[in-house]
Structure formats: structure tokens, C-alpha cells
Amino acid sequence: MKQKLEEIKKNALAVLENAVDIETLEEARIKFLGKKGELTAVLKGMGQLTKEERPVIGALANEIRSTIENHIDTKKAEISQKLEEMKLKSEVIDVTMPGRAQKTGKLHPLTKVMNNIKNTFIGMGFEIAEGPEVEYDYYNFEALNIPPNHPARDTQDTFYITDNIVLRTQTSPIQVRVMEKTKPPIRVIAPGRVYRSDAVDATHSPVFHQIEGLVVDKGVTMADLKGTLEMFIHRLYGEDTKVRFRPHHFPFTEPSAEVDISCFSCGGKGCSVCKGEGWIEILGCGMVHPKVLANCGIDPEIYSGFAFGIGLERIAMGKYDINDLRLFFENDLRFLDQF
Amino acid sequence: MNLPMSWLSDYMDIDVTPKEYSDKLTMTGSKVEGYENMGENVENVVAGKVLTCEDHPDSDHLHVCTVDAGTGEVLQIVCGAPNVKEGIIVPVALVGAKLPGGIKIKKGKLRGVESYGMLCSHDELGITEDMLGYEPEYGILILPEDTEIGTDIKDLFGMNETVVEFEITSNRPDCFSIIGLARETAASFNKKFTIPEVKFTENDENIADTISVEVQDKDKCKRYCARMVKNVKIGPSPSWMQERLRACGVRPINNIVDITNYVLLEYGQPMHAFDLRDLQDKKIIVRRASEGEVIKTLDEQDRELTADDLVIADGKRAVAIAGVMGGFNSEVKEDTTTVIFESATFDGASVRLTAQRVGLRTESSSRYEKGLDYNNTVPAVERACQLVEQLGCGENVGGMIDVMGNVKDMETLPFRPEKINAFLGTDIPTEEMVKYFDALGIKTDLENMTVTPPSFRPDLEGEADIAEEVARFYGYDKIPVTLLSGEATCGKKTERQQMQDEVNELLNAQGMYEIYTYTFTSPSIFDKLNIPSDSNLRNVVKISNPLGEDTSVMRTTTIASMLDILARNYNYRNASARLYEVGKIFIPSEKEGELPSEPVKITMGMYGDKVDFYDIKGICESLFANLHVENVKYEAVTNNSTFHPGRCAKISVGGKVLGIIGEIHPAVGRKFGIETPVYIGELDFENIFLNINTDVKFKELPKYPAVTRDIAMLVDKNVPVAEIEEIIKKASGKMIESVQLFDVYEGEQIPEGKKSVAYSAVYRASDRSLTGEEVQKVFDKVVKNLENQLGAQLR
């Protein structure tokens, strides 16, 4: 009997050794270990054995069973792995073929730049203020120290609705509205759409966007103005950007300045982008004129502040190398898809 | 304003390069736009005399000339100009000469004859007609007979001059003058600045014996000075004067006119010269024009005036529009013998309005309108007299008529150096500030701590203005850089601004591209959109001075803007488009004189890619779901003429309209040039915002299993599925978890006029497993209600 068992083991292991698929393994399991299998058949003759032989043969039978089972499992794992490898081999694809587009849309480039600017100022403790686009002459001009017949009105070709209602020519009227409603400390930016009666061409549009900034508090200095705007410019254009504050004139700030940055195209050496100057003008700013503070009910003897105005299109054109302002309002998908 | 750099040496010793000069002045507030040396590209061109001139043996238009150009030898030069002849003096470009445009002159052969240089026209040298002061004949430039042979052409035309171009801001009328810029220059470079003394002799007559001046409007005319010159000999002005005028872009005319222009440039004071013969009754009256009064100005145009315009008149008629332009009837002529110089100060706003009304902006009006210094009239007219004497072109009559109008003296301002430093964030010593003030002509009184600005600086009205003067000359670049101190503020967006960000994200995520469109539009869009003639939308905010008809009203709907952009993309052959805009419309106020309201609309538009109504509806559903706007209702709209009558829905929550979506009426689409179905949605930002459920709370995840029941039925074709859904929900009570439409079918095997609709209803209780009987009981009620209310037949 022992011999028979050994033979089963030998035969089984030989079959398993040569097996190349799962079916053969299963057949082998049934043939050798199944209820009607060879091992069972042998064990059915156990009754004829002596009392002493029985446990020995029993143990041997169990050992052979588990040996065969182990072999089946090992072989099964081996074959499965091989099969999987073969399958994977047959599934090779060309990964250089184009991907299948998943439809998502995009923000307009002006919104992208605007968001960037908003986030920078929010990080510096600014809130975002808004105001009407159809605005009283008072807020757009008079309260900003631009009385009727002031020459500064010449440079801002204004669309009029009535004698005292205009399409705002700047976001500065929001300054006045904020100061009328809010007590210092004030730190706001006011982005928005503005209108000037300019015919459309590559660098002019009757509709464009500005971002106004206003800070009013006790003891705000021109040095603070420089620090705040330098920080903003470094966030937007990089830490290496040089910043130049150049005296200028605006009716609603005194002292006033225009701010130039070292040309982002040539780094300041002079090129066609900066017209050889090495500098590019990006915004206007200044200390809020005491008359403007007083017009809004804020005592200029106690409080001081600064304001600035940034042209959004100009910043976006510089950032993305866009050479024609009209593209922003044409909304050709081939344009919108690039940002 | 152009400044020839050599002019500065009349007032100070200065020697800097144009680059250094421009950088410095830019940083003290006089922005330099650029500088130009006119002779930069011209070298080795001299005056030469044509000794002989013969026809070229082998050409019908070329000439062979011999030329003496002062080089010590006679040059043979071939010339093609028709006006070349023996004896004339002309510009000669020698071998090795440079001309504008990078041209270099080499020795050459023209049709076999050697040529050692080139005779030049004014164009070839970059000399303009303005620089010449006349229109030269075609061909080479013929120079005056007395021109010395061998003289560098650049010296003849003042082409060695560097001219700096300034952008002058409107608050600095004083800088529209050479003296003003020189004063800024001196202060910037810390140089001593002196205006040379003005001296001249007068005869023993008195102007007052010849003519009288009456100022009727003393508000519009703040000062009127007049001087008289007799025995005038009209002729050209000397070349030094012509060169300076040309360098500033002013064309020389004759000595008297040139003197007035020279003084205008130098002092910034507009001047005018009248021919005394033409002043009737020998009177000058400064008065308002009568309504409709017509005057022919120097440019020989008739100008009609109003009673708001100020004129200079004689006893009978207007002879000049004050501050704008002189009259043709009294201009200086070839045979003028006596002139009256006018040097006056007119009100800036008045000149500005008059110049606008008559459509004339002159060197004179552009200076007046910024507000000129009434103390400048006397020095200016005296300078003119000095120049008359210097040029020897007339005899200065004694005395000056000087009539004062209503003027204001400059206010004395407090001087608080510590306040200035606190304002600027600097630590500038008082004596440093005083130094800047001295250079600018601001008087300092250190005993009373006050400053008094000079009358030519009306822009210095308060302490902030004084602080700016300190900052400019201390240097903006030297002001320290500090960060905001004081009470900390929390930067944030409002809830509406946050919703706008979310809308952007959600629409982007659904494949929608954001667009920006114009907020003004054409009044014709209402017809284009098939909007009824009595619609409120046609009540618009109108622009009174629009660029054109198609941008003349503020929009009351965003649909046309969206259709324009879709049409543009369609025409560009972009196969499909999914666009949206968050933008304003403008609704006029019912009250006169009040601002319109400016509601924000979220506008969506799409075509192509087989999109249909349910795509745009799906986008809305997803938008509302993500914003937590709940219980949104969609109802069919059949009477909105902009939309397809069978594919349009109104969206609302609890009676509040959130917007409208649908397929654009094909007729409207065609009017915009789109030949494919277009889907548009116009949603109201504010109403969406107000319906956001801000109180979103976590719901326990289900612990007990759900029971799903499917139901298919036949109903009338025109029953909206929303009704079926409503009945299922209502009949199911609170056990219902969801109702999902999974099939709608019409056609084969379905009776005419009917449709088959199938729903999957999911029931669940939060506290137990539902039993079959429980669900069946509810479901029976659902079936009964569907049968009773809709006549549904279960399948």
C-alpha cells in the first residue's frame, strides 16, 4: 500500500510538472485527490491494514495529499502569472497616440489675471469693493477733485448719459463710495469695467478694466505706498523685477506717481516692447488728496492714505504677449483656449 | 513741449549728455518722451558752388558739374536735378559723407563719367519744409548766395541741436515754456538759475496817446497789456531765431510774428500782434461776442461765436478770438508799419470752452486753458520789445497799457516739516526742504513757518502739494520702502464674490469657456431678437454721445451679446462652442436723475457637438445642485419670441424667476448668421444667490436597505414628465428616496397620441428595513393616483 501511495505521488507530481494550463491542474486534482480519485481509492483499502500500519499509512497518505495540493497551488500560481503576462503582452497599446479630450472650459485670460491680482491683495488684508458702471458725474469727477471744466476731463473722453450721469471713466469713484460708507482703517481694491470714448484699434477700446486700490488709516505714508506696491509687483512679476516710482500728476492724489517696472521682455536693456527705455509703465498711484478725503468726510489732519489704479488689459497683454486688445472682446475659441 | 538743449545755456551753466538730462528730469517729474539730434545721420555735407554745368554726353537728363566745396580742389560731380545750373550754392555730400537712411556717398561712375560726391535736395538731408520756412522748388536745395563755401550744412540749419521732448502734465502750465523747463532743470541739477535782464529803449511818445484799451469782462480777462512798435520793417528773422523756432516745431514766418512765437515758447505767454491800421477807432475792447457774431480767423475760416466767447474787438468789430486765434482782418502784413503787441491773461476754462466750440486748438489756447500767470504778461511783452530792438525791425513806442481784471493772489501756506516727513515716511532736514523751495521760487518764512508759492505755480494750493515738491527733489527713489502698519485687516471676498468664483469653476468644469462682451449695444438688437415692440426690455439707458449707433445704448439683455460671439465663432468655423459670461445689464430707474440698476446675468450659449435642450438644462441643474439651490422648477414657455416655441423653459424657485433657457428661434439665429441650432440660457445672479441654501447639514448615511420599484405606463403624449414625477413623490410620502426617469418611448406598439414612460422609484426608511407589504401599499396608491389624475395605463 505504501508503494501504491508513493506511486500516486510520483505520478501526480509528474503530471503537475508538465501541466501548462489551469484545466490540467483541475483534472489532476480530481484524478488524484477527488472523491473518486486514486488516493481515495487507495485509502478505501485501509481497513485491511494492521492496527500498527494504519497510522503510519494514514500519516503518509495525508502527507502525500498535502504535497500534491501544495504542488497544485504553486503550479496554479505559476500558470496564472504566466497567463497574465501573456495577456498583458497582447494588450500593448501605442501610448504616443493622442489622448481622448475630457471637456472642460476655461476662464477668460482677463479673469485669470484679475484673480491673481485679487488674491495677492487679499493676502495683504484687502477687501474687494464694487460700484456702479453708470455713475454720477459727482463720484467720477467732482469728488475726485476734478471740477467741471478741469483740463483733466479733456484726457478722459467721457460717455454721457445725462449732464450729471456718465459711464464711469475710471474705477476711482469706488474710492469715494467706500470712504463715504466706511470708517478707516480702509484697505480695498475695486476691480471693474470702465468706459472711454476711444475708437477701437489694437491698443484702444471704449471698454476696458481697471483695478483701483485704496488704503486709509492713521499715519499711512508714501513709504507705505511704495512698500505695498513693490510687494504686489514682486508677487506678480517676480522678485527680481525692478520698480521705479516716477513723479506724475493726477487730480485726486498728491504727491502722485507713475510706476514703471524693468521691462519683462529685455530685463531693462531696451527693446521694442519697452521702446528702448528699459522700463514699462504699469500703474498710477499717489497719496489721496486731502480734498478728496475731506469730500468724503474723512479728516485729512488725522488720516492719510494712498490709492492706485492698474489697467488690467495692459497687465494681461504683457503677461501673455498679446499684441491686440481687440482679441479680449472677440472671444474666438482658438484664443480663449490658449490660457 | 520741445526743448532745444542749447537754449538752456541762456539761463545757467550746464553740460550733461541728453541721456543724463532725460533721466534726471524724468525722475523730478518732467517726463521725457524722447530726444533727437536732427543732424545725427548727416556727416560731411557742406555748402559748395557750382562752377560749371554741362550736359552729360551720354544722357538726356544728367549734368556734369564742377564744384568748389572748399576742399581745395575742384570736384567733378554728376547731377540729375533739373534745377542745377552754374553759379548756385548747394549742399554737397562729399565722398565719405553720410545721409539719413544709412546712405554713404562713394566715388562712382554714372554712364561712364566719374562723380566725386552728390548734390543734395532738402529731402535727402532730412530737412523739412518747416525747417526751411518755405516750399523749395523741385530738385536740389539752392542755398542763399551769401552762404560761405565749405560751411557744414548742419550749422546752416541748426541741425547740431539736440531737442528733448517732454510730456507736460496739465497741472504745470509753467512748464510749457523754455524758462519753466529751465527752472526745473536748474532745480534738478542744483544749478544757479538766472533770467537775463530785459532792457530796451523807448521813444518819447506814449502808446496811450494813440490807442485805448477797455476790458469789459474782468473775470474772463484777468490782465491785458499792450505795447506799440512803429517804423516796423517786416522781413525774415535772423537764422538763430529761426533755428530755435524750428527746433520747437514752429515755422518761421516774419520777424514780428516770429518774435511773438519766440516769446510764447520762451515765456509760455501767448502774444499777438495787431496791425494798428486795422484797429478801427483806435480802440481795443475786450468783450463777450454777441450771439452768432462771425469772425474770420488767421486761417481764413469763418467762425461763429456765442455770447459766452470772449473776443478782442476794435471800435467796430471783433479782431481776435481771445486766447485762441487772431483775426484775418488785423493780421501783420508785408507792409505793416505799426504793430500793437498784446500780452494778456484770459480765464483758462473760458478759452478751453471757446476753443472746443469753434474746433480750434492752438499753441495759444492749449496754454491758456491750463491757467496762466497774470504776472507773466509784462515780462513777456517787454521781452518782445527787447527782441524788436535786437533785430532792428522797429522803434519801441514809450509806455505800456496795463489793465487789470479780477485776480487772486497766491495763498500763504503753513510749513510743517515734521508733518511733511510723517506724510512721506522720510527724515528730510528742514534746510534741505528750504533749498528745494528756493530753487522753485517758493518763498519760505521760517519765523512764521509759512511758504508762499510763486504766482506761476497755481497748482501749489495746500500742504500736500508742498510735500510733493519736497518729494520730487529729494527723490522718489530715496523715499524708503515700508509695509503697512497699524490695525490689521482681514482680507476677504464677500459671499456674492465667492459665488461668482464658484459659478466660474462649475461652468468651466462643464466645458464652458468664459467670455467678455461689450455692455453697450445697438438699439436694433431688439428687433433682431424678435422682442415685441411693447417689451420693457426696449426701455434702455441711452448714451448721449456714443461712438456710433451700434454702441449707443446700454444692454437690457445679454442674449444678443452672446449670439454675436457665437456667430463670430460659427463664422470662424469653430465646429462647436460652449460659452458663458457673467456680466451686467442696465435697467433704467423709474425716477428721473437716478442711476439705473445693474443686475448681473449669467449667460450661457452653445452650438454644435449635437447639443440639445437637455445639455443646457443639464448644465443648469448641475450648477444649481452644486450651489445648493433647491426645489428648482422648469416650466415650458411657448410665447417668448426669441426662443423656439416648443423648446424653452422658465426656471424658478418658489415663484422667484431664476432665468430662462431654450433653443433660439431659428429665425433669430439666422438674423445673427447662425444656421445651426443654438441654445441659450440667461440666469439672474442675484435671485440664484438669494436662493442658495446656506444651511447645508450632513445627512446620516443609510443603515437599512432600500426597496426599488419600477413602473412603466402609457400617458398622453403632451403630459410633462415633471407632473408624473410630482404625483409619484406626493403619493409615496416620506418613504420615497428618489424617483428616476429611465425611459421615454413613442412609436411602434404605442398607440397614437400616447407615450410610454418608465420610472424607477427607490423607497427607504432611516430606522428599519421596509417590508414588502409596506412598500406595496404605498406603491398601490401611486398607481391609483397616476390612473386617476393622468389616466395612465400601467404596462
Coordinates of C-alpha atoms in Angstrom, one line a residue, chain A residues 8-267:
Chain A
I8 CA 0.4 8.0 -6.8
K9 CA 2.7 10.7 -5.5
K10 CA 5.2 10.1 -8.2
N11 CA 2.6 10.0 -11.0
A12 CA 0.8 13.1 -9.7
L13 CA 4.0 15.1 -9.4
A14 CA 5.0 14.1 -12.9
V15 CA 1.6 15.2 -14.3
L16 CA 1.8 18.5 -12.4
E17 CA 5.3 19.1 -13.6
N18 CA 4.2 19.0 -17.2
A19 CA 0.9 20.9 -16.7
V20 CA 0.7 24.2 -18.7
D21 CA -2.9 25.3 -18.0
I22 CA -5.3 25.5 -15.2
E23 CA -7.6 22.8 -16.7
T24 CA -4.8 20.2 -16.5
L25 CA -4.3 21.1 -12.8
E26 CA -8.0 20.7 -12.1
E27 CA -8.1 17.4 -13.9
A28 CA -5.1 16.2 -11.9
R29 CA -6.7 17.3 -8.6
I30 CA -9.9 15.3 -9.5
K31 CA -7.8 12.3 -10.7
F32 CA -5.6 12.0 -7.7
L33 CA -7.4 13.8 -4.8
G34 CA -11.0 13.7 -5.8
K35 CA -13.7 11.7 -4.0
K36 CA -13.4 9.2 -6.7
G37 CA -9.8 9.8 -7.2
E38 CA -6.8 7.5 -6.9
L39 CA -5.8 8.5 -3.4
T40 CA -9.3 8.0 -2.1
A41 CA -9.4 4.6 -3.8
V42 CA -6.2 3.5 -2.1
L43 CA -7.4 4.7 1.3
K44 CA -10.6 2.7 0.9
G45 CA -8.3 -0.3 1.5
M46 CA -7.1 1.0 4.8
G47 CA -9.4 -1.5 6.6
Q48 CA -7.2 -4.4 5.6
L49 CA -4.2 -2.9 7.3
T50 CA -3.0 -3.8 10.7
K51 CA -3.5 -1.6 13.7
E52 CA 0.1 -0.7 13.7
E53 CA 0.3 0.1 10.0
R54 CA -2.8 2.2 9.9
P55 CA -1.5 5.4 11.5
V56 CA 1.7 5.2 9.5
I57 CA -0.1 4.8 6.2
G58 CA -2.6 7.4 7.3
A59 CA 0.1 9.9 8.0
L60 CA 1.8 9.1 4.8
A61 CA -1.4 9.5 2.8
N62 CA -2.0 12.9 4.5
E63 CA 1.5 14.0 3.7
I64 CA 1.1 12.9 0.1
R65 CA -2.2 14.7 -0.2
S66 CA -0.8 17.9 1.1
T67 CA 2.3 17.6 -1.1
I68 CA 0.1 17.2 -4.1
E69 CA -2.2 20.1 -3.0
N70 CA 0.9 22.4 -2.5
H71 CA 2.2 21.5 -5.9
I72 CA -1.2 22.2 -7.5
D73 CA -1.3 25.6 -5.7
T74 CA 2.2 26.5 -6.6
K75 CA 1.7 25.4 -10.2
K76 CA -1.6 27.3 -10.3
A77 CA 0.1 30.5 -9.2
E78 CA 2.8 30.0 -11.7
I79 CA 0.5 29.4 -14.6
S80 CA -1.8 32.3 -13.6
Q81 CA 1.2 34.6 -13.6
K82 CA 2.3 33.3 -17.0
L83 CA -1.2 33.7 -18.4
E84 CA -1.4 37.3 -17.1
E85 CA 1.9 38.1 -18.5
M86 CA 0.8 36.8 -21.9
K87 CA -2.4 38.7 -21.7
L88 CA -0.6 42.0 -20.8
K89 CA 1.8 41.4 -23.7
S90 CA -1.1 41.1 -26.0
E91 CA -2.6 44.4 -24.7
V92 CA 0.2 46.7 -25.6
I93 CA -1.0 50.0 -27.0
D94 CA 0.6 52.9 -28.6
V95 CA 1.0 55.4 -25.8
T96 CA 2.0 58.1 -28.2
M97 CA -1.5 58.2 -29.7
P98 CA -3.4 61.4 -28.7
G99 CA -5.5 61.3 -25.5
R100 CA -9.2 61.5 -25.6
A101 CA -10.3 65.0 -24.6
Q102 CA -12.3 65.4 -21.5
K103 CA -14.5 68.5 -21.9
T104 CA -13.6 71.4 -19.6
G105 CA -13.9 75.1 -20.2
K106 CA -11.6 77.9 -19.2
L107 CA -11.6 81.2 -17.6
H108 CA -11.1 84.3 -19.8
P109 CA -7.5 85.5 -19.6
L110 CA -8.6 88.8 -18.1
T111 CA -10.3 86.9 -15.2
K112 CA -7.2 84.8 -14.7
V113 CA -5.0 87.9 -14.3
M114 CA -7.7 89.6 -12.3
N115 CA -7.9 86.6 -9.9
N116 CA -4.2 86.6 -9.5
I117 CA -4.2 90.3 -8.6
K118 CA -7.2 89.9 -6.2
N119 CA -5.6 87.0 -4.4
T120 CA -2.4 88.9 -3.9
F121 CA -4.2 91.9 -2.3
I122 CA -6.5 89.7 -0.3
G123 CA -3.3 88.1 1.1
M124 CA -2.3 91.6 2.2
G125 CA -5.5 92.2 4.1
F126 CA -7.5 94.0 1.3
E127 CA -11.3 93.5 0.7
I128 CA -12.9 93.8 -2.7
A129 CA -15.3 96.7 -3.3
E130 CA -17.6 97.3 -6.2
G131 CA -19.5 100.2 -7.6
P132 CA -21.9 101.1 -10.5
E133 CA -20.7 101.4 -14.0
V134 CA -23.3 104.1 -14.8
E135 CA -22.1 106.7 -12.3
Y136 CA -22.9 110.2 -11.2
D137 CA -20.5 112.9 -12.5
Y138 CA -20.0 113.8 -8.9
Y139 CA -18.4 110.5 -8.0
N140 CA -16.5 110.1 -11.2
F141 CA -15.1 113.6 -11.3
E142 CA -16.1 116.2 -8.8
A143 CA -15.5 114.3 -5.6
L144 CA -12.1 113.3 -7.0
N145 CA -11.0 117.0 -7.3
I146 CA -11.9 117.2 -11.0
P147 CA -14.4 120.1 -11.1
P148 CA -16.3 120.9 -14.3
N149 CA -14.0 122.5 -17.0
H150 CA -11.0 120.9 -15.4
P151 CA -8.4 120.2 -18.1
A152 CA -8.1 116.6 -16.8
R153 CA -11.6 116.0 -18.2
D154 CA -10.1 116.5 -21.6
T155 CA -7.9 113.5 -21.4
Q156 CA -10.8 111.3 -20.4
D157 CA -13.2 111.3 -23.2
T158 CA -16.4 110.6 -21.4
F159 CA -19.6 108.9 -22.5
Y160 CA -22.5 110.9 -21.0
I161 CA -26.0 109.6 -20.2
T162 CA -27.3 112.9 -18.9
D163 CA -25.5 116.1 -17.9
N164 CA -24.7 114.6 -14.5
I165 CA -24.6 110.8 -15.2
V166 CA -21.7 109.2 -17.1
L167 CA -20.3 105.8 -17.9
R168 CA -17.5 105.8 -15.3
T169 CA -14.2 106.6 -16.9
Q170 CA -12.2 105.1 -14.1
T171 CA -12.7 102.9 -11.0
S172 CA -11.7 105.7 -8.8
P173 CA -15.3 106.7 -8.0
I174 CA -15.5 103.5 -6.0
Q175 CA -12.9 105.0 -3.7
V176 CA -15.3 107.8 -2.9
R177 CA -18.2 105.5 -2.3
V178 CA -16.1 103.3 0.0
M179 CA -14.8 106.3 2.0
E180 CA -18.3 107.7 2.4
K181 CA -19.6 104.4 3.9
T182 CA -16.6 103.0 5.8
K183 CA -14.6 104.3 8.6
P184 CA -10.8 103.9 8.5
P185 CA -8.9 101.6 8.5
I186 CA -9.7 101.0 4.9
R187 CA -7.9 98.6 2.7
V188 CA -9.8 97.8 -0.5
I189 CA -9.3 97.0 -4.1
A190 CA -12.0 97.8 -6.6
P191 CA -11.9 96.0 -9.9
G192 CA -14.3 96.9 -12.6
R193 CA -15.2 97.9 -16.1
V194 CA -14.6 101.4 -17.3
Y195 CA -15.5 103.4 -20.5
R196 CA -13.8 106.0 -22.6
S197 CA -14.9 107.2 -25.9
D198 CA -12.0 105.8 -27.9
A199 CA -12.4 104.2 -31.3
V200 CA -11.4 100.6 -31.4
D201 CA -8.0 99.6 -32.5
A202 CA -5.1 97.3 -31.4
T203 CA -4.4 99.4 -28.4
H204 CA -7.6 101.2 -27.7
S205 CA -11.0 100.0 -26.6
P206 CA -14.1 102.0 -25.5
V207 CA -14.5 99.4 -22.7
F208 CA -11.7 98.2 -20.6
H209 CA -10.9 97.2 -16.9
Q210 CA -9.1 98.8 -14.0
I211 CA -8.3 97.7 -10.5
E212 CA -8.4 100.5 -8.0
G213 CA -6.7 100.3 -4.7
L214 CA -7.3 102.4 -1.6
V215 CA -5.7 102.4 1.9
V216 CA -6.8 105.0 4.5
D217 CA -5.6 105.0 8.1
K218 CA -3.8 107.0 10.7
G219 CA -0.2 107.5 9.7
V220 CA -0.2 106.0 6.2
T221 CA 2.9 107.2 4.4
M222 CA 4.3 107.4 0.9
A223 CA 6.8 104.9 2.0
D224 CA 3.9 102.5 2.8
L225 CA 2.6 103.1 -0.7
K226 CA 6.0 102.2 -2.2
G227 CA 6.3 99.1 0.0
T228 CA 2.8 97.8 -0.8
L229 CA 3.1 98.3 -4.5
E230 CA 6.6 96.8 -4.6
M231 CA 5.3 93.7 -2.8
F232 CA 2.4 93.4 -5.2
I233 CA 4.7 93.9 -8.3
H234 CA 7.2 91.3 -7.0
R235 CA 4.4 88.8 -6.5
L236 CA 3.0 89.4 -10.0
Y237 CA 6.3 89.7 -11.9
G238 CA 8.9 88.0 -9.8
E239 CA 11.2 89.2 -7.0
D240 CA 13.9 90.3 -9.5
T241 CA 11.7 92.9 -11.1
K242 CA 13.0 96.5 -10.6
V243 CA 10.4 99.1 -9.7
R244 CA 10.6 102.8 -10.4
F245 CA 8.3 105.4 -8.9
R246 CA 8.3 108.5 -11.1
P247 CA 6.6 111.8 -10.3
H248 CA 3.4 112.4 -12.2
H249 CA 0.1 114.3 -11.8
F250 CA -3.4 113.0 -11.0
P251 CA -6.0 115.4 -9.6
F252 CA -7.1 113.1 -6.8
T253 CA -3.6 112.2 -5.4
E254 CA -0.8 114.4 -4.2
P255 CA 2.0 113.5 -4.4
S256 CA 1.3 111.4 -7.4
A257 CA 3.5 108.9 -9.2
E258 CA 3.6 106.6 -12.2
V259 CA 5.2 103.2 -11.6
D260 CA 7.5 101.6 -14.1
I261 CA 8.9 98.1 -13.9
S262 CA 12.0 96.9 -15.6
C263 CA 11.0 95.5 -19.0
F264 CA 9.8 91.9 -18.7
S265 CA 10.9 91.3 -22.3
C266 CA 14.5 92.5 -22.2
G267 CA 15.1 92.9 -18.5

